[in-house]
Structure formats: structure tokens, C-alpha cells
Coordinates of N, CA and C in Angstrom, one line a residue:
G1 N 119.5 -24.3 12.4 CA 119.1 -25.7 12.9 C 117.6 -25.8 13.1
K2 N 117.2 -27.0 13.3 CA 115.7 -27.2 13.5 C 115.4 -27.0 14.9
R3 N 114.2 -26.5 15.2 CA 113.8 -26.2 16.6 C 113.1 -27.4 17.2
H4 N 112.8 -28.4 16.5 CA 112.1 -29.5 17.1 C 113.1 -30.4 17.9
R5 N 112.6 -31.2 18.8 CA 113.4 -32.1 19.6 C 113.8 -33.3 18.8
K6 N 115.1 -33.6 18.8 CA 115.5 -34.8 18.0 C 116.8 -35.3 18.7
T7 N 117.1 -36.6 18.4 CA 118.3 -37.2 18.8 C 119.1 -37.6 17.6
M8 N 120.4 -37.3 17.6 CA 121.2 -37.6 16.4 C 121.4 -39.1 16.3
K9 N 121.8 -39.6 15.1 CA 122.2 -40.9 15.0 C 123.4 -41.2 15.9
S10 N 123.3 -42.3 16.7 CA 124.3 -42.5 17.7 C 125.7 -42.7 17.2
F11 N 125.8 -43.3 16.0 CA 127.1 -43.6 15.4 C 127.8 -42.3 15.0
T12 N 127.0 -41.4 14.4 CA 127.6 -40.1 14.0 C 128.1 -39.3 15.2
F13 N 127.3 -39.2 16.2 CA 127.7 -38.4 17.4 C 128.8 -39.1 18.2
A14 N 128.8 -40.5 18.2 CA 129.9 -41.2 18.9 C 131.2 -40.9 18.2
L15 N 131.1 -40.9 16.8 CA 132.3 -40.6 16.1 C 132.8 -39.2 16.3
L16 N 131.9 -38.2 16.4 CA 132.2 -36.8 16.6 C 132.9 -36.7 18.0
L17 N 132.3 -37.4 19.0 CA 132.9 -37.3 20.4 C 134.3 -37.9 20.4
L18 N 134.5 -38.9 19.7 CA 135.8 -39.5 19.6 C 136.8 -38.5 18.9
I19 N 136.4 -37.8 17.9 CA 137.2 -36.8 17.2 C 137.7 -35.8 18.2
I20 N 136.8 -35.3 19.1 CA 137.1 -34.2 20.0 C 137.5 -34.7 21.4
G21 N 137.7 -36.0 21.5 CA 138.3 -36.6 22.7 C 137.4 -36.8 23.9
S22 N 136.2 -37.1 23.7 CA 135.3 -37.4 24.8 C 134.9 -38.9 24.8
A23 N 134.8 -39.5 26.0 CA 134.3 -40.9 26.0 C 132.8 -40.9 25.8
V24 N 132.3 -42.0 25.3 CA 130.9 -42.3 25.1 C 130.4 -43.1 26.2
A25 N 129.3 -42.7 26.9 CA 128.8 -43.5 28.0 C 127.3 -43.7 27.8
A26 N 126.6 -43.8 28.9 CA 125.2 -44.2 28.9 C 124.4 -43.1 28.2
S27 N 123.2 -43.5 27.7 CA 122.3 -42.6 27.0 C 121.7 -41.6 27.9
V28 N 121.5 -40.3 27.5 CA 120.8 -39.3 28.2 C 119.8 -38.7 27.4
S29 N 119.0 -37.8 28.0 CA 117.9 -37.1 27.2 C 118.5 -36.4 26.0
S30 N 117.6 -36.2 25.0 CA 118.1 -35.5 23.8 C 118.2 -34.0 24.0
V31 N 119.0 -33.4 23.2 CA 119.2 -31.9 23.3 C 118.4 -31.2 22.2
K32 N 117.8 -30.1 22.6 CA 117.0 -29.3 21.7 C 117.7 -28.0 21.3
V33 N 117.7 -27.7 20.1 CA 118.4 -26.4 19.7 C 117.4 -25.2 20.0
L34 N 118.0 -24.1 20.4 CA 117.3 -22.9 20.7 C 117.5 -22.0 19.5
N35 N 118.7 -21.7 19.2 CA 119.0 -20.8 18.0 C 120.5 -20.9 17.6
V36 N 120.7 -20.7 16.4 CA 122.1 -20.5 15.8 C 122.0 -19.3 15.0
R37 N 122.8 -18.2 15.5 CA 122.6 -16.9 14.8 C 123.9 -16.1 14.9
P38 N 124.1 -15.2 13.9 CA 125.2 -14.3 14.0 C 125.0 -13.2 15.1
I39 N 126.0 -12.8 15.8 CA 125.9 -11.7 16.7 C 126.3 -10.4 15.9
S40 N 127.4 -10.5 15.2 CA 127.9 -9.5 14.3 C 128.6 -10.1 13.2
K41 N 128.5 -9.4 12.0 CA 129.2 -9.9 10.8 C 130.1 -8.8 10.3
G42 N 131.1 -9.3 9.5 CA 132.0 -8.3 8.8 C 131.2 -7.8 7.6
K43 N 132.0 -7.3 6.7 CA 131.4 -6.7 5.4 C 130.6 -7.8 4.7
V44 N 129.4 -7.5 4.3 CA 128.5 -8.4 3.7 C 128.7 -8.4 2.1
A45 N 128.9 -9.6 1.5 CA 129.1 -9.6 0.1 C 127.8 -9.2 -0.6
P46 N 127.8 -8.8 -1.9 CA 126.6 -8.5 -2.6 C 125.6 -9.7 -2.6
L47 N 124.3 -9.3 -2.5 CA 123.3 -10.3 -2.4 C 123.2 -11.2 -3.6
K48 N 123.2 -12.5 -3.5 CA 123.0 -13.4 -4.6 C 122.2 -14.6 -4.1
A49 N 121.7 -15.4 -5.0 CA 120.9 -16.5 -4.6 C 121.8 -17.5 -3.9
N50 N 121.3 -18.0 -2.7 CA 122.0 -19.0 -1.9 C 121.1 -20.2 -1.8
F51 N 121.5 -21.3 -2.5 CA 120.8 -22.5 -2.5 C 121.3 -23.5 -1.5
C52 N 122.4 -23.2 -0.8 CA 123.0 -24.2 0.0 C 122.1 -24.6 1.2
P53 N 121.5 -23.7 1.9 CA 120.6 -24.2 3.0 C 119.4 -25.1 2.5
L54 N 118.9 -24.7 1.4 CA 117.8 -25.5 0.8 C 118.2 -26.8 0.3
C55 N 119.4 -26.9 -0.3 CA 119.9 -28.2 -0.8 C 120.3 -29.1 0.4
N56 N 120.9 -28.5 1.4 CA 121.3 -29.3 2.6 C 120.0 -29.9 3.3
N57 N 119.0 -29.1 3.4 CA 117.8 -29.5 4.0 C 117.1 -30.6 3.2
L58 N 117.1 -30.4 1.9 CA 116.6 -31.5 1.0 C 117.3 -32.8 1.1
M59 N 118.7 -32.7 1.1 CA 119.5 -33.9 1.2 C 119.4 -34.6 2.5
E60 N 119.2 -33.8 3.6 CA 119.0 -34.4 4.9 C 117.8 -35.3 5.0
Q61 N 116.7 -34.8 4.3 CA 115.4 -35.4 4.4 C 115.2 -36.5 3.3
A62 N 115.8 -36.3 2.1 CA 115.4 -37.0 1.0 C 116.5 -37.7 0.2
M63 N 117.7 -37.7 0.7 CA 118.9 -38.3 0.0 C 118.6 -39.7 -0.4
D64 N 118.2 -40.6 0.5 CA 118.0 -42.0 0.3 C 116.9 -42.2 -0.8
N65 N 115.8 -41.4 -0.7 CA 114.8 -41.5 -1.6 C 115.2 -41.1 -3.0
L66 N 116.0 -40.0 -3.1 CA 116.5 -39.6 -4.4 C 117.4 -40.6 -5.1
I67 N 118.3 -41.2 -4.3 CA 119.2 -42.2 -4.9 C 118.4 -43.4 -5.4
N68 N 117.4 -43.8 -4.6 CA 116.5 -44.9 -5.1 C 115.7 -44.6 -6.3
I69 N 115.2 -43.4 -6.3 CA 114.4 -42.9 -7.5 C 115.3 -42.9 -8.8
I70 N 116.5 -42.3 -8.6 CA 117.4 -42.2 -9.8 C 117.8 -43.5 -10.3
A71 N 118.0 -44.4 -9.3 CA 118.4 -45.8 -9.7 C 117.3 -46.5 -10.5
N72 N 116.1 -46.2 -10.1 CA 114.9 -46.9 -10.7 C 114.4 -46.3 -12.0
V73 N 114.4 -44.9 -12.1 CA 113.8 -44.3 -13.2 C 114.8 -43.6 -14.1
G74 N 116.0 -43.4 -13.6 CA 117.0 -42.7 -14.4 C 116.8 -41.2 -14.5
I75 N 117.5 -40.5 -15.4 CA 117.4 -39.1 -15.5 C 116.8 -38.6 -16.8
A76 N 116.5 -39.5 -17.7 CA 116.1 -39.2 -19.0 C 114.8 -38.3 -19.0
G77 N 114.0 -38.5 -18.0 CA 112.7 -37.7 -18.0 C 112.9 -36.3 -17.4
G78 N 114.1 -36.0 -17.0 CA 114.4 -34.7 -16.5 C 114.1 -34.6 -15.0
C79 N 114.2 -33.3 -14.5 CA 114.1 -33.1 -13.0 C 112.7 -33.5 -12.5
S80 N 111.7 -33.1 -13.3 CA 110.3 -33.4 -12.8 C 110.0 -34.8 -12.6
S81 N 110.6 -35.7 -13.5 CA 110.3 -37.1 -13.4 C 110.9 -37.7 -12.1
I82 N 112.0 -37.1 -11.6 CA 112.6 -37.5 -10.4 C 111.9 -37.0 -9.2
C83 N 111.8 -35.6 -9.2 CA 111.3 -34.9 -8.0 C 109.8 -35.2 -7.7
S84 N 109.0 -35.5 -8.8 CA 107.6 -35.7 -8.5 C 107.3 -37.0 -7.8
L85 N 108.3 -37.9 -7.7 CA 108.2 -39.2 -7.0 C 108.5 -39.1 -5.5
L86 N 109.0 -37.9 -5.0 CA 109.2 -37.7 -3.6 C 107.9 -37.7 -2.9
P87 N 107.9 -38.1 -1.6 CA 106.6 -38.3 -0.9 C 105.9 -37.1 -0.4
N88 N 106.5 -35.9 -0.4 CA 105.7 -34.7 0.1 C 106.0 -33.5 -0.8
Q89 N 105.1 -32.6 -0.8 CA 105.1 -31.4 -1.7 C 106.4 -30.5 -1.5
Y90 N 106.7 -30.3 -0.2 CA 107.9 -29.5 0.1 C 109.1 -30.1 -0.6
E91 N 109.3 -31.4 -0.4 CA 110.5 -32.0 -1.0 C 110.5 -31.9 -2.5
T92 N 109.3 -32.1 -3.1 CA 109.2 -32.0 -4.5 C 109.6 -30.6 -5.0
I93 N 109.1 -29.6 -4.4 CA 109.4 -28.2 -4.8 C 110.9 -27.9 -4.6
A94 N 111.5 -28.3 -3.4 CA 112.9 -28.0 -3.2 C 113.7 -28.8 -4.2
C95 N 113.3 -30.0 -4.5 CA 114.1 -30.9 -5.4 C 114.0 -30.3 -6.8
D96 N 112.9 -29.8 -7.2 CA 112.8 -29.2 -8.6 C 113.7 -28.0 -8.7
L97 N 113.7 -27.2 -7.7 CA 114.6 -26.0 -7.7 C 116.0 -26.4 -7.7
A98 N 116.4 -27.3 -6.8 CA 117.8 -27.6 -6.7 C 118.3 -28.4 -8.0
C99 N 117.4 -29.2 -8.5 CA 117.8 -30.0 -9.7 C 117.9 -29.1 -10.9
E100 N 117.0 -28.1 -11.1 CA 117.1 -27.2 -12.2 C 118.3 -26.3 -12.2
V101 N 118.7 -25.9 -10.9 CA 119.9 -25.1 -10.8 C 121.2 -25.9 -11.1
A102 N 121.2 -27.1 -10.5 CA 122.4 -27.9 -10.6 C 122.5 -28.6 -12.0
G103 N 121.3 -28.9 -12.5 CA 121.3 -29.7 -13.8 C 121.0 -31.2 -13.5
V104 N 120.2 -31.8 -14.3 CA 119.7 -33.2 -14.0 C 120.9 -34.1 -14.1
E105 N 121.9 -33.9 -15.0 CA 123.0 -34.8 -15.1 C 123.8 -34.8 -13.8
E106 N 124.0 -33.6 -13.2 CA 124.7 -33.5 -11.9 C 123.9 -34.3 -10.9
F107 N 122.6 -34.1 -10.9 CA 121.7 -34.8 -9.9 C 121.9 -36.3 -10.1
G108 N 122.0 -36.7 -11.3 CA 122.2 -38.2 -11.5 C 123.4 -38.7 -10.9
K109 N 124.4 -37.9 -10.7 CA 125.7 -38.4 -10.1 C 125.5 -38.7 -8.6
L110 N 124.4 -38.4 -8.0 CA 124.2 -38.8 -6.6 C 124.4 -40.3 -6.4
L111 N 124.1 -41.1 -7.5 CA 124.4 -42.5 -7.4 C 125.8 -42.9 -7.2
D112 N 126.7 -42.0 -7.7 CA 128.1 -42.3 -7.7 C 128.8 -42.0 -6.3
Y113 N 128.1 -41.3 -5.4 CA 128.7 -40.9 -4.2 C 128.7 -42.1 -3.2
E114 N 129.9 -42.2 -2.6 CA 130.0 -43.2 -1.5 C 129.8 -42.5 -0.2
D115 N 129.0 -43.0 0.7 CA 128.7 -42.5 2.0 C 128.4 -41.0 1.8
P116 N 127.3 -40.6 1.1 CA 127.1 -39.2 0.8 C 126.6 -38.4 2.0
D117 N 127.4 -37.4 2.4 CA 127.0 -36.4 3.4 C 126.2 -35.3 2.7
P118 N 125.1 -34.8 3.3 CA 124.3 -33.8 2.7 C 125.1 -32.6 2.2
I119 N 125.9 -32.0 3.1 CA 126.7 -30.8 2.7 C 127.7 -31.2 1.5
Y120 N 128.4 -32.3 1.6 CA 129.3 -32.7 0.6 C 128.6 -32.9 -0.7
A121 N 127.4 -33.6 -0.7 CA 126.6 -33.8 -1.9 C 126.3 -32.5 -2.5
C122 N 125.9 -31.5 -1.7 CA 125.5 -30.2 -2.3 C 126.7 -29.4 -2.8
Q123 N 127.9 -29.7 -2.2 CA 129.1 -29.0 -2.8 C 129.4 -29.7 -4.2
L124 N 129.2 -31.0 -4.3 CA 129.5 -31.6 -5.6 C 128.4 -31.2 -6.6
L125 N 127.2 -30.9 -6.2 CA 126.2 -30.3 -7.1 C 126.4 -28.8 -7.4
R126 N 127.4 -28.3 -6.7 CA 127.8 -26.8 -6.9 C 126.6 -25.9 -6.4
L127 N 125.9 -26.4 -5.4 CA 124.9 -25.6 -4.7 C 125.3 -25.1 -3.4
C128 N 126.4 -25.7 -2.8 CA 127.1 -25.2 -1.7 C 128.5 -24.8 -2.0
P129 N 129.0 -23.7 -1.5 CA 130.4 -23.3 -1.8 C 131.5 -24.2 -1.2
I130 N 132.6 -24.2 -1.8 CA 133.8 -24.8 -1.2 C 134.7 -23.7 -0.8
V131 N 135.0 -23.6 0.5 CA 135.8 -22.5 1.0 C 137.0 -23.1 1.8
N132 N 138.2 -22.8 1.2 CA 139.4 -23.3 1.9 C 140.0 -22.2 2.8
G133 N 140.7 -22.7 3.8 CA 141.4 -21.8 4.7 C 140.6 -21.2 5.8
G134 N 139.4 -21.8 6.1 CA 138.6 -21.2 7.2 C 139.3 -21.4 8.5
A135 N 139.0 -20.4 9.4 CA 139.6 -20.5 10.7 C 138.6 -19.9 11.7
V136 N 138.5 -20.6 12.9 CA 137.5 -20.3 13.9 C 138.2 -20.3 15.3
K137 N 137.8 -19.4 16.1 CA 138.2 -19.3 17.5 C 137.0 -19.3 18.4
I138 N 137.0 -20.2 19.4 CA 135.8 -20.3 20.3 C 136.1 -19.2 21.4
N139 N 135.1 -18.4 21.6 CA 135.2 -17.3 22.6 C 134.7 -17.8 24.0
A140 N 133.6 -18.5 24.0 CA 133.1 -19.0 25.3 C 132.2 -20.2 25.0
A141 N 132.3 -21.2 25.9 CA 131.4 -22.4 26.0 C 130.9 -22.5 27.4
A142 N 129.6 -22.4 27.5 CA 129.1 -22.4 28.9 C 127.9 -23.3 29.1
V143 N 127.7 -23.8 30.3 CA 126.6 -24.5 30.8 C 125.9 -23.6 31.8
V144 N 124.6 -23.4 31.6 CA 123.9 -22.5 32.6 C 122.6 -23.2 33.1
P145 N 122.5 -23.5 34.4 CA 123.6 -23.3 35.4 C 124.6 -24.4 35.3
K146 N 125.7 -24.2 35.9 CA 126.8 -25.2 36.0 C 126.4 -26.4 36.9
V147 N 125.7 -26.0 38.0 CA 125.2 -27.0 38.9 C 123.7 -26.9 39.0
A148 N 123.1 -28.1 38.7 CA 121.6 -28.1 38.6 C 121.1 -29.4 39.3
S149 N 119.8 -29.4 39.6 CA 119.2 -30.6 40.2 C 118.6 -31.5 39.0
V150 N 118.6 -32.8 39.3 CA 118.0 -33.7 38.3 C 116.5 -33.2 38.1
G151 N 116.2 -33.1 36.8 CA 114.8 -32.6 36.5 C 114.8 -31.2 36.0
D152 N 115.9 -30.4 36.2 CA 116.0 -29.0 35.8 C 116.3 -29.0 34.2
T153 N 116.0 -27.9 33.6 CA 116.4 -27.7 32.2 C 117.7 -26.8 32.2
V154 N 118.7 -27.2 31.5 CA 119.9 -26.5 31.5 C 120.1 -26.0 30.0
T155 N 120.9 -24.9 29.9 CA 121.1 -24.3 28.6 C 122.6 -24.4 28.3
F156 N 122.9 -24.8 27.1 CA 124.3 -24.8 26.6 C 124.5 -23.6 25.6
E157 N 125.5 -22.8 25.8 CA 125.7 -21.6 25.0 C 127.2 -21.7 24.5
L158 N 127.3 -21.4 23.2 CA 128.6 -21.3 22.5 C 128.7 -20.0 21.7
T159 N 129.8 -19.3 21.9 CA 130.1 -18.1 21.1 C 131.4 -18.3 20.4
W160 N 131.5 -18.0 19.1 CA 132.7 -18.2 18.4 C 132.9 -17.1 17.4
T161 N 134.2 -16.9 17.1 CA 134.6 -15.9 16.1 C 135.1 -16.6 14.8
V162 N 134.6 -16.2 13.7 CA 135.1 -16.6 12.4 C 136.2 -15.7 12.1
L163 N 137.5 -16.2 12.0 CA 138.6 -15.4 11.8 C 138.9 -15.2 10.3
N164 N 138.8 -16.4 9.6 CA 138.9 -16.4 8.1 C 137.6 -17.1 7.6
A165 N 137.0 -16.6 6.5 CA 135.8 -17.1 6.0 C 135.7 -18.6 6.0
T166 N 134.6 -19.2 6.4 CA 134.4 -20.6 6.5 C 133.4 -21.1 5.5
G167 N 133.5 -22.4 5.2 CA 132.5 -23.0 4.3 C 131.3 -23.5 5.1
P168 N 130.3 -24.1 4.4 CA 129.1 -24.6 5.1 C 129.6 -25.7 6.0
G169 N 128.9 -25.9 7.2 CA 129.3 -26.9 8.1 C 128.3 -27.1 9.2
S170 N 128.8 -27.4 10.4 CA 127.9 -27.8 11.5 C 128.4 -27.2 12.8
V171 N 127.5 -26.9 13.7 CA 127.8 -26.5 15.0 C 127.0 -27.4 16.0
G172 N 127.7 -27.9 17.0 CA 127.0 -28.9 17.8 C 127.4 -28.9 19.3
V173 N 126.6 -29.6 20.1 CA 126.9 -29.8 21.5 C 126.6 -31.3 21.8
G174 N 127.4 -31.9 22.6 CA 127.2 -33.3 23.0 C 127.5 -33.5 24.4
I175 N 126.6 -34.3 25.0 CA 126.8 -34.7 26.4 C 126.5 -36.2 26.5
E176 N 127.5 -37.0 26.9 CA 127.5 -38.5 26.8 C 127.3 -38.8 25.3
D177 N 126.3 -39.7 25.0 CA 126.2 -40.1 23.6 C 124.9 -39.4 23.0
S178 N 124.5 -38.3 23.6 CA 123.3 -37.6 23.0 C 123.8 -36.2 22.6
G179 N 123.2 -35.6 21.6 CA 123.6 -34.3 21.2 C 122.8 -33.8 20.1
E180 N 123.2 -32.6 19.6 CA 122.6 -31.9 18.5 C 123.7 -31.4 17.6
L181 N 123.6 -31.6 16.3 CA 124.5 -31.1 15.3 C 123.7 -30.4 14.3
D182 N 123.9 -29.1 14.1 CA 123.0 -28.2 13.3 C 123.8 -27.6 12.1
F183 N 123.2 -27.5 11.0 CA 123.8 -26.9 9.8 C 124.1 -25.4 10.1
I184 N 125.2 -24.9 9.6 CA 125.6 -23.5 9.6 C 126.1 -23.2 8.2
D185 N 125.6 -22.1 7.6 CA 126.0 -21.7 6.3 C 127.4 -21.2 6.3
A186 N 128.0 -21.1 5.1 CA 129.3 -20.4 4.9 C 129.2 -19.1 5.6
A187 N 130.3 -18.7 6.3 CA 130.2 -17.5 7.1 C 131.4 -16.6 6.9
Q188 N 131.2 -15.3 6.8 CA 132.2 -14.3 6.8 C 132.7 -14.0 8.2
P189 N 133.9 -13.4 8.3 CA 134.4 -13.1 9.6 C 133.4 -12.3 10.4
G190 N 133.3 -12.6 11.7 CA 132.4 -12.0 12.6 C 132.2 -12.9 13.8
V191 N 131.3 -12.6 14.7 CA 131.0 -13.3 15.9 C 129.7 -14.0 15.8
Y192 N 129.6 -15.2 16.2 CA 128.4 -16.0 16.1 C 128.0 -16.7 17.4
R193 N 126.8 -17.1 17.6 CA 126.3 -17.7 18.8 C 125.3 -18.8 18.5
A194 N 125.4 -19.9 19.3 CA 124.4 -20.9 19.2 C 124.0 -21.3 20.7
S195 N 122.8 -21.7 20.9 CA 122.4 -22.2 22.2 C 121.4 -23.4 22.1
W196 N 121.5 -24.2 23.1 CA 120.6 -25.4 23.1 C 120.1 -25.6 24.5
Q197 N 119.0 -26.4 24.7 CA 118.5 -26.8 26.0 C 118.5 -28.3 26.2
L198 N 118.6 -28.7 27.4 CA 118.5 -30.1 27.8 C 117.6 -30.2 29.0
D199 N 116.6 -31.1 28.8 CA 115.7 -31.4 30.0 C 116.3 -32.6 30.7
T200 N 116.9 -32.4 31.8 CA 117.6 -33.5 32.5 C 116.6 -34.5 33.2
G201 N 115.3 -34.1 33.2 CA 114.3 -35.0 33.8 C 113.7 -36.0 32.8
G202 N 114.1 -35.8 31.5 CA 113.5 -36.7 30.5 C 112.0 -36.5 30.3
D203 N 111.4 -37.4 29.7 CA 109.9 -37.3 29.5 C 109.2 -38.4 30.3
G204 N 109.9 -39.1 31.1 CA 109.2 -40.1 32.0 C 109.1 -41.5 31.3
S205 N 109.5 -41.6 30.1 CA 109.4 -42.9 29.4 C 110.7 -43.7 29.6
E206 N 110.6 -45.0 29.3 CA 111.8 -45.8 29.4 C 112.9 -45.4 28.5
D207 N 112.5 -44.8 27.3 CA 113.5 -44.4 26.4 C 114.1 -43.0 26.7
D208 N 113.5 -42.3 27.6 CA 114.0 -41.0 28.0 C 113.9 -40.8 29.5
P209 N 114.6 -41.5 30.3 CA 114.5 -41.4 31.8 C 115.3 -40.2 32.3
P210 N 115.1 -39.9 33.5 CA 115.9 -38.8 34.1 C 117.4 -39.1 34.1
M211 N 118.2 -38.1 34.0 CA 119.7 -38.4 34.0 C 120.1 -38.6 35.5
P212 N 121.0 -39.5 35.6 CA 121.6 -39.8 37.0 C 122.4 -38.6 37.5
S213 N 122.5 -38.4 38.8 CA 123.3 -37.3 39.3 C 124.7 -37.6 39.0
G214 N 125.5 -36.6 38.9 CA 127.0 -36.8 38.6 C 127.5 -35.6 37.9
R215 N 128.8 -35.7 37.5 CA 129.5 -34.7 36.7 C 129.6 -35.1 35.3
Y216 N 129.2 -34.3 34.4 CA 129.1 -34.6 33.0 C 130.0 -33.7 32.2
E217 N 130.7 -34.2 31.2 CA 131.5 -33.4 30.2 C 130.5 -33.0 29.1
V218 N 130.6 -31.7 28.8 CA 129.8 -31.2 27.7 C 130.7 -30.7 26.6
D219 N 130.6 -31.3 25.4 CA 131.6 -30.9 24.3 C 130.9 -30.1 23.3
F220 N 131.5 -29.0 22.8 CA 131.0 -28.1 21.8 C 132.0 -28.2 20.6
V221 N 131.4 -28.0 19.4 CA 132.2 -28.1 18.2 C 131.7 -27.2 17.1
V222 N 132.6 -26.6 16.4 CA 132.3 -25.9 15.1 C 133.0 -26.6 14.0
C223 N 132.3 -27.0 13.0 CA 132.9 -27.8 12.0 C 132.8 -27.3 10.6
E224 N 133.7 -27.8 9.7 CA 133.5 -27.7 8.3 C 132.8 -29.0 7.8
G225 N 131.8 -28.9 7.0 CA 131.1 -30.1 6.5 C 130.4 -30.8 7.7
D226 N 130.6 -32.2 7.7 CA 129.9 -33.0 8.7 C 130.8 -33.3 9.9
C227 N 131.9 -32.6 10.0 CA 132.9 -32.7 11.1 C 133.9 -33.8 10.9
S228 N 133.6 -34.8 10.0 CA 134.5 -35.9 9.8 C 135.5 -35.6 8.7
D229 N 136.6 -36.4 8.6 CA 137.5 -36.2 7.5 C 137.3 -37.2 6.5
S230 N 136.1 -37.8 6.4 CA 135.8 -38.8 5.4 C 135.5 -38.2 4.1
H231 N 135.3 -36.9 4.0 CA 135.1 -36.1 2.8 C 136.1 -35.1 2.7
P232 N 136.4 -34.6 1.5 CA 137.5 -33.6 1.3 C 137.3 -32.3 2.0
Y233 N 136.0 -31.9 2.2 CA 135.7 -30.6 2.8 C 135.1 -30.7 4.2
G234 N 135.6 -31.6 5.0 CA 135.1 -31.8 6.3 C 136.2 -31.8 7.4
G235 N 135.8 -31.5 8.6 CA 136.8 -31.5 9.7 C 136.3 -30.6 10.8
V236 N 137.1 -30.5 11.9 CA 136.7 -29.7 13.0 C 137.5 -28.4 13.0
Y237 N 136.8 -27.3 12.9 CA 137.4 -25.9 13.0 C 137.9 -25.7 14.4
A238 N 137.0 -25.9 15.4 CA 137.4 -25.6 16.8 C 136.5 -26.4 17.7
S239 N 137.0 -26.7 18.9 CA 136.1 -27.4 19.9 C 136.4 -26.9 21.3
A240 N 135.5 -27.1 22.2 CA 135.7 -26.7 23.6 C 134.9 -27.6 24.5
R241 N 135.2 -27.6 25.8 CA 134.6 -28.4 26.7 C 134.2 -27.6 28.0
A242 N 133.0 -28.0 28.5 CA 132.5 -27.4 29.8 C 132.0 -28.6 30.6
F243 N 131.5 -28.3 31.8 CA 131.0 -29.3 32.7 C 129.7 -29.0 33.3
L244 N 128.9 -30.0 33.5 CA 127.6 -29.9 34.2 C 127.6 -30.9 35.4
T245 N 127.2 -30.3 36.5 CA 127.1 -31.2 37.7 C 125.6 -31.3 38.0
L246 N 125.1 -32.5 38.1 CA 123.7 -32.7 38.5 C 123.6 -33.3 39.9
Q247 N 122.7 -32.7 40.7 CA 122.5 -33.2 42.1 C 121.1 -33.7 42.2
D248 N 121.0 -34.7 43.1 CA 119.6 -35.3 43.4 C 118.8 -34.2 44.2

């Protein structure tokens, strides 16, 4: 996941919270990812090129631009004619690599996708694997500390075991209608951990005020794809809930 502070699209996270059974309430401060990493892995497959993280990152940043470019210039000029029109050098380089590997004709099919999710788009481009039968068990979901004062920074920690190999997806945490959903690559059986931080004091602006005191539900989720069932390879592998109490 990315280390910078960000707030998810409210609709996406509201949908996710409804999937895992949490009510959506007033807005709170955004959640910042600390790390998403394996603790231990099972037997590692032979090393081969993995374009899935690169493709997902590209699609997260440039999907709309790519669709507009393909609609306007077509694919006849090849990958370079499409990718060179992206606004920054990183996107152009990533696009060139992904397009050359997938093939420009497959890239052109981005126009055909309805409600394209980055991971699903990369699976259709054959740059992310499709893994059926994945299974996950959550070992621990914790809020540290469980009781804090308004203005404190709290940490959310999730540990899970991949029982059967999983496809690329997402791991996330949500509190009220704010949260973080981070990409996780296809995973072999093993134990994995993610952690995030929340500044309950906000940044002092009208858009990010201190959180009110009270008891909050904190929902954790490990997903296939984008967590929704709107695509063939998406859904929730496992979810868990913890609680945070804020005092004045």
C-alpha cells in the first residue's frame, strides 16, 4: 500500500462497510497505512516476472486517462502512441511496459470494460493472476490502545493466515466512513500482517476536525479483488471487528 495520507472514495468504502455489516456514520479523520507485509511464507515458487503490482498501480492512477486516450487515438499507432500521451513520465514508462507485455490489442479492450476495477482490468490483461479457491483466516484484529483520548494517534493491526493460495486483492480497515484499502499481491500460504494509524485529533481544519468522544466500531477486511462481487474475481475472504473508545 501507499504510505501517504489519503481518504478513500466514500462510496467505495461505504459499500465495503455494508458488505461486512457496519453502519456508516459521520466522517472522521483519514487513516494512514504503516505497512502491509508477510510475517512468514510457505514454499516460494520459482522467481518470474510479476507485473501485477505495476499494472494495478498504473490502473489506479491512469485508468480514466488511458480509456480517454484509446477512445480518441485508437491503437493503430501501437503502445507508444497511447502511453506517450499520459501526463507524467512514470505513468508512461509503466504503461509502455504493461502494454508491451499484454499486447496493444488487449490494451484496447479497456474501452469494453464496464465499471473497470484496476485489479480486474489487470486480470483481463493477463498481467495479474486469477486464483480460485483462496482461503483466509484472521488471527488477530487489534486497536492499540483500545481506550485513548481525543487527539491521540491509535494503531490498527491485522494479522491473517492464508490457508489456500489467494489471488491479488485488498486489505483494509474502516472506522465510520473513513478508511484505507490497500493492494495485496497474490499470496502463498503463510502468515501476513498489516497496520495503519489514525490521528484522532485531525489536522485542525474544517475538513478534518477532531473525532468526537465515544465508542467506535473498527472493521478489518481481507479481500479478493476490490472486495465487491461486481466482478468475477472479487469478494471478501475474511473480516473482523474491534472497538475503539475515545475519551475527552
